[in-house]
Every structure is written in structure tokens, then in C-alpha cells.
Coordinates of C-alpha atoms and ligand atoms in Angstrom, one line a residue:
X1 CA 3.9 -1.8 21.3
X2 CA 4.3 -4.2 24.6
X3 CA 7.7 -4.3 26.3
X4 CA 7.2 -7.9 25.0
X5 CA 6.3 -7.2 21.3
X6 CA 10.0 -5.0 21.8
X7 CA 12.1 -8.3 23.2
X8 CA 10.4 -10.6 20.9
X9 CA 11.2 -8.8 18.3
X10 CA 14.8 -7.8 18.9
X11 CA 15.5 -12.3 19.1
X12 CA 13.3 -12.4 15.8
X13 CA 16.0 -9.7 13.9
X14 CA 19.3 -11.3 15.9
X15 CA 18.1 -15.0 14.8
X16 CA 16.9 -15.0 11.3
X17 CA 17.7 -11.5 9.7
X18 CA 16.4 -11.8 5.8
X19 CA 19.3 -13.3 4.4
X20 CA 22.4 -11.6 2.6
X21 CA 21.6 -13.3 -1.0
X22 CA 17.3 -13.2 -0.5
X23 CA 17.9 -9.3 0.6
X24 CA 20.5 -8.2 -2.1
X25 CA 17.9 -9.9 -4.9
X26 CA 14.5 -8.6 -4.0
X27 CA 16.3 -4.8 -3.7
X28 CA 17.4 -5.8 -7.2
X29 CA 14.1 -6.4 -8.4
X30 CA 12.6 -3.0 -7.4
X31 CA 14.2 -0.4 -9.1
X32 CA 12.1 2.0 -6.7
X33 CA 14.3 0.9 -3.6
X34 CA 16.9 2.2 -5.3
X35 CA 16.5 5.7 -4.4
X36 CA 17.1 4.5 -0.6
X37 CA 19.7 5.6 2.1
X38 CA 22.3 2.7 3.4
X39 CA 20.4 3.3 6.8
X40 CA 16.8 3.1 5.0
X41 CA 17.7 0.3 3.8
X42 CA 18.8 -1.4 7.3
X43 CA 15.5 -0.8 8.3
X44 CA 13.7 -1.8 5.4
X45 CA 15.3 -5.1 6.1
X46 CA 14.4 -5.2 9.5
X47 CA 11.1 -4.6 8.8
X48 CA 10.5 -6.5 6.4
X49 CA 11.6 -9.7 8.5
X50 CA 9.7 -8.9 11.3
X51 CA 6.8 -8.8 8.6
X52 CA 7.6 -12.0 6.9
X53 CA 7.2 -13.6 10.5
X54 CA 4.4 -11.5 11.7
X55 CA 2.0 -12.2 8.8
X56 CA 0.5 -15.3 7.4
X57 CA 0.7 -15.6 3.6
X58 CA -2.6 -18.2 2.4
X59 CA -1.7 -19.1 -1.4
X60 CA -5.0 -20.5 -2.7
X61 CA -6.5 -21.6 -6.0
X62 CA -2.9 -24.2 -6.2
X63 CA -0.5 -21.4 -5.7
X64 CA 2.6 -21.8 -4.1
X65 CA 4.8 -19.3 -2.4
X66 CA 8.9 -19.6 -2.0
X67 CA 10.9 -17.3 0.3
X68 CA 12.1 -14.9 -2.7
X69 CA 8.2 -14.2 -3.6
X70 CA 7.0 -13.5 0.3
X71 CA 10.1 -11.4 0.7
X72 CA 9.0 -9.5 -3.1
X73 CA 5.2 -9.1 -1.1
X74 CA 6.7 -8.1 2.3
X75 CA 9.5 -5.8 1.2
X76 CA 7.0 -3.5 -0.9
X77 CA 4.6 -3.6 2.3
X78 CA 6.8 -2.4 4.3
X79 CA 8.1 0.8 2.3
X80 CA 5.0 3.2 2.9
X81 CA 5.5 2.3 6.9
X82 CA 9.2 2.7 6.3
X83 CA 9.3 5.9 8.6
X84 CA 5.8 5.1 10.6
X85 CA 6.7 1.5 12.3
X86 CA 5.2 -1.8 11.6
X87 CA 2.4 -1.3 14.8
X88 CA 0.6 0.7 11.7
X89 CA -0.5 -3.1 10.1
X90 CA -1.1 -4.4 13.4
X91 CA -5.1 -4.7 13.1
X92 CA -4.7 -7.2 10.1
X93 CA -3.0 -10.3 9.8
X94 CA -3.3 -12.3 6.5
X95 CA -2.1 -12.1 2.9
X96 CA -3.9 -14.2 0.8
X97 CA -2.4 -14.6 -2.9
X98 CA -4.3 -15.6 -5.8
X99 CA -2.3 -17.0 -8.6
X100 CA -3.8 -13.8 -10.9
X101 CA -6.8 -11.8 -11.0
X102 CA -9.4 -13.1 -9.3
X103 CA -13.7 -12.3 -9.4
X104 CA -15.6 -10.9 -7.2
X105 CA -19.3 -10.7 -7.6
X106 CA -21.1 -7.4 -7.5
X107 CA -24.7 -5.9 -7.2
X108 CA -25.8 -2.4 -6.6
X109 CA -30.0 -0.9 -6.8
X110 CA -29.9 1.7 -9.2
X111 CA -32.2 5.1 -8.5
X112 CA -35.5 3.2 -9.5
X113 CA -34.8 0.2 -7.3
X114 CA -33.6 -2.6 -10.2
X115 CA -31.3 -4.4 -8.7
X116 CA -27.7 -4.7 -11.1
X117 CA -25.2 -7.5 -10.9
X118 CA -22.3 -8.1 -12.3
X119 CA -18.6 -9.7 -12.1
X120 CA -15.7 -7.7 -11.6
X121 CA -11.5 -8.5 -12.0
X122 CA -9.4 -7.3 -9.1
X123 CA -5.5 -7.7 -8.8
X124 CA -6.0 -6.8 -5.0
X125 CA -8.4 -6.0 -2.5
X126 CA -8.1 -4.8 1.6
X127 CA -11.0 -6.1 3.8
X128 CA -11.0 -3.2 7.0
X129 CA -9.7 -5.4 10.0
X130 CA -9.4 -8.4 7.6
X131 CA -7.0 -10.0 5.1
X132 CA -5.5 -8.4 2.5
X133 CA -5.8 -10.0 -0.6
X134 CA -3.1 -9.8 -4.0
X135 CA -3.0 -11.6 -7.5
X136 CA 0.7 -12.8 -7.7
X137 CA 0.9 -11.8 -11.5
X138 CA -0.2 -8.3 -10.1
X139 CA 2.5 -8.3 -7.8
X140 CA 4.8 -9.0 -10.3
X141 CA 4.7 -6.5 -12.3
X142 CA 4.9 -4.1 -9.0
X143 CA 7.8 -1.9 -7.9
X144 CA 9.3 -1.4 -11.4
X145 CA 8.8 2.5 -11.5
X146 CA 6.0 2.4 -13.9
X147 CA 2.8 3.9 -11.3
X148 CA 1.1 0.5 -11.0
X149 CA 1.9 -0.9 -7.6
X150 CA -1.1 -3.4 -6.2
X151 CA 1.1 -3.9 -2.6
X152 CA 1.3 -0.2 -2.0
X153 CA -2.2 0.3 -3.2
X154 CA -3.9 -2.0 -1.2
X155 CA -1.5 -1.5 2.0
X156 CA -2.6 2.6 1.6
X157 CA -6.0 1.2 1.8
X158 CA -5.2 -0.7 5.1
X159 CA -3.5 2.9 6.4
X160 CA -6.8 4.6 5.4
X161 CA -8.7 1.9 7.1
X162 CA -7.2 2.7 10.6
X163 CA -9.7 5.4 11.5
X164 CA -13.1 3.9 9.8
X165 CA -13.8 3.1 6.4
X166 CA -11.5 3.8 3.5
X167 CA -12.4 7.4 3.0
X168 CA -9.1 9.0 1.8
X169 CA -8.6 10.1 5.2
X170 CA -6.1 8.0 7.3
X171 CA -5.2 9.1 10.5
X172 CA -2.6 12.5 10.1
X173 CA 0.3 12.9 12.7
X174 CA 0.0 15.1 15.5
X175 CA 1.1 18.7 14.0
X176 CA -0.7 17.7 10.3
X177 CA -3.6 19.8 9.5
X178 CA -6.9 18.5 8.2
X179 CA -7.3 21.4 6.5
X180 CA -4.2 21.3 5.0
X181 CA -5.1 17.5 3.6
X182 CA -8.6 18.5 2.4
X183 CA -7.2 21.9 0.5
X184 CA -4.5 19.3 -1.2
X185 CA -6.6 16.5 -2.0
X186 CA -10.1 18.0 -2.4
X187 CA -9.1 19.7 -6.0
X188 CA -7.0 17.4 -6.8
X189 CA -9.7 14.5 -6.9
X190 CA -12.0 17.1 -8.6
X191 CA -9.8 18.2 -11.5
X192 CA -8.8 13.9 -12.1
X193 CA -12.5 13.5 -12.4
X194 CA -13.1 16.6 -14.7
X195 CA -10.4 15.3 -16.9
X196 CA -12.1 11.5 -16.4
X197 CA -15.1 12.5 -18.2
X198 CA -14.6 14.8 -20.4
X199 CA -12.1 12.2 -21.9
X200 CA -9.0 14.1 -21.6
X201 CA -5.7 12.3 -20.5
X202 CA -5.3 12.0 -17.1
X203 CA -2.0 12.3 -14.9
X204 CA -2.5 9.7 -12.8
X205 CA -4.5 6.5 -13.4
X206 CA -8.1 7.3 -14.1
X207 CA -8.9 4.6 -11.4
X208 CA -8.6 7.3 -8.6
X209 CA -11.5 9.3 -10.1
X210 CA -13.5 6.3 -8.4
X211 CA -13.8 7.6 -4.9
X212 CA -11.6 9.7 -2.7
X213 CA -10.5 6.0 -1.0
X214 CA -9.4 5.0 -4.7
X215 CA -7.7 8.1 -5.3
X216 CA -5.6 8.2 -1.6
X217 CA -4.2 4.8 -3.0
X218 CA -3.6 5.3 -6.4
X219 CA -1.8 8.5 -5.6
X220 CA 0.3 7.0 -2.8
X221 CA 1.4 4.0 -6.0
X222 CA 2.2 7.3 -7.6
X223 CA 4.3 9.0 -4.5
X224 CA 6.7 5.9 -4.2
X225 CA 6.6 4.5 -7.7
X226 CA 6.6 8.0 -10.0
X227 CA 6.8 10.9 -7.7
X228 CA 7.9 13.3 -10.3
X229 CA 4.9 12.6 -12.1
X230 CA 3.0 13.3 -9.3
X231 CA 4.4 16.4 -7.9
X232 CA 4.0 18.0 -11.6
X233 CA 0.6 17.0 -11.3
X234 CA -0.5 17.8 -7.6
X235 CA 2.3 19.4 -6.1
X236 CA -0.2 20.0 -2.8
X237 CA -1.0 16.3 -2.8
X238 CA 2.8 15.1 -3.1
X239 CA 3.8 17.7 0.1
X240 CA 0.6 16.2 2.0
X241 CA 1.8 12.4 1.8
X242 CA 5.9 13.2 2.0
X243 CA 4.4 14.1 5.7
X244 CA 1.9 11.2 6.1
X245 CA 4.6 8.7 4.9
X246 CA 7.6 10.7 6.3
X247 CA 9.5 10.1 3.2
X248 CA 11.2 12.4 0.0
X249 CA 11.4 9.9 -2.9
X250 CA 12.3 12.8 -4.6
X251 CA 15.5 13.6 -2.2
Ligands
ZN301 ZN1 -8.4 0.2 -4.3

């Protein structure tokens, strides 16, 4: 961060602090906040503003966006990067919001060359150095405790994306240990796949069997939205991100 970033955002925080009444109701609306320190909170807030002015929200396809719904988008954001600072989203700038899902076309060759296309839904998506992209009716139902969490998912894809391409591998702190990570992650992402197709239930959403990308960002929804479930399921994995995010959701 420049000396200037600092100042400038010091005024930002002493001249238009998220407001008492805005603040009190977007914490009410996430039951997952709950679990936060008076002094966590403090900086939640701060962060969140500096967020709200730092970032440019694009509604398209005739949405429109009112203070309470940036701050709902913002305040979620800013919880992984709670204990990390908000320099960690400073090689992105825009949100853009659809109203709800949106389509994005897809095409793959398959081993004998055909080429396959087809449409696909998405409630979010993170472009590496580029927007990230939400469906408000995604958002919505966000932060409620229930594992699904678009914001986090797609903001632990923009943390991922810091060191290359969404890999399941974002950058660790100094005293982390790759081989710690890969010995936590590696079978955990093999025993969600086993269970994937051989039909059995899964612990966590069978989305994360995708790719080891998918599955850093599924289980980090899982880490601040249902971290019990988590830790009964990949104790290893839960002890790996409580040092990436610098956070105990479970105390
Ligand atoms: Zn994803």
C-alpha cells in the first residue's frame, strides 16, 4: 500500500463511515457475522466502506442497485480478507450484477476432435485480473448459514487467482507449508470425488469435485458459512484455511 493509498483512506473512513442504521441492518441479515468480535466487527465496517468506494458496481440487464444491496455485496467480500487487508482485491476492480442467473456459452473438443457446445447457468463467475461478476438472486440467498455463499465463492476464486490461474493454490503466508496445504487438500478433493461418483452423499457440495479451483471455493463457502460441517468432514482442510484466512469461525 502507498503512503497515499494510507491518507486517502483514513479521510474516506473519517468522512463517510457506512452508516449506523445501513451497518446495524446488513449484520442483521447475515446470521454468519454473528459469530464476530465487537473489534471484528469495527473492521469489518471499515473495510467494507473502503470497498464500497474502492469498487465499481455495473448492474446490467435493467438492474438497479440501492445502498443496502452494495453494502449486502461488499460486506460478505470483505469477510475472507477480514484478517488479510483489502490490498488482497487490489488487481480487480468491478462487480457487475446480473438481476439472476445469467448464460454463458460453452464449447470443449472431446478426445476424437468433435467439437461440443453447450449453455451453461452461473450465479457468479471471477475473470483473473478482471471483473467479478454475481446474480443478485444468488446473492440473496448468501450468508444465511446454509453452505451456499456465491460472494465468498467467487471472492476465494479472485484469492486463488493472485499467483496464476485458479488452481486451488493461492498464495500461503510466510511460515505456511505447501506441503502442509497439498497433504490437507489433496485427499480431501480425492475422497469428494470418490463419493461424487459412486453416488454416495457428499459432505460438501458435489460442485467442488469439479477441479481443485472449484473445490478451494466451495470449501472456503463451507469455512465461513458451515464450519462445523466442514471440520467433521476435512478437519486437515478446515486447519489449512483458519491459517490462510486467519480466522476461527469456530472460536
Ligand atoms: Zn467457481
Amino acid at each position: 500500500m502507498w503512503p497515499f493509498d494510507g491518507w486517502r483512506r483514513k479521510r474516506i473512513l473519517d468522512e463517510s463511515l457506512i452508516g449506523d442504521a445501513l451497518w446495524r441492518r446488513t449484520l442483521a441479515d447475515h446470521p454468519i457475522l454473528g459469530r464476530l468480535r465487537p473489534g471484528e466487527r469495527a473492521r469489518l465496517r471499515e473495510l467494507t466502506t473502503l470497498f464500497l468506494h474502492e469498487k465499481l458496481f455495473e448492474p446490467v440487464r435493467g438492474l438497479t442497485l440501492d445502498d443496502s444491496m452494495r453494502a449486502m455485496i461488499a460486506v460478505q467480500a470483505c469477510l475472507p480478507i477480514l484478517n488479510l487487508g483489502l490490498d488482497w482485491y487490489d488487481d480487480w476492480r468491478t462487480v457487475v450484477v446480473y438481476p439472476a442467473q445469467f448464460v454463458r456459452p460453452r464449447a470443449q473438443f472431446d478426445g476424437t476432435g468433435v467439437m461440443h457446445e453447450w449453455q451453461e447457468m452461473l450465479g457468479g463467475e471471477a475473470w483473473e485480473r478482471g471483473p467479478v461478476i454475481l446474480s443478485w438472486a444468488d446473492v440473496e440467498a448468501s450468508g444465511v448459514g446454509e453452505g451456499y455463499n456465491v460472494v465468498l465463492h467467487e471472492m476465494a476464486h479472485k484469492l486463488d487467482m493472485r499467483n496464476g490461474d485458479a488452481d486451488g493454490f493461492p498464495p500461503l503466508h510466510r511460515g505456511m507449508q505447501t506441503r502442509a496445504w497439498t497433504d490437507a487438500f489433496a485427499p480431501a478433493y480425492e475422497d469428494l470425488n470418490r463419493r461424487a461418483e459412486t453416488g454416495h452423499d457428499t459432505p460438501v457440495d458435489p460442485y467442488a469435485a469439479e477441479s481443485p479451483a472449484e473445490f478451494f471455493a466451495v470449501v472456503s463457502e463451507y469455512f465461513f458459512e458451515r464450519p462445523g460441517v466442514l471440520m467433521e468432514a476435512y478437519p486437515a482442510v478446515y486447519r489449512q484455511l483458519a491459517e490462510f484466512y486467519r480466522q476461527q469461525p469456530l472460536g
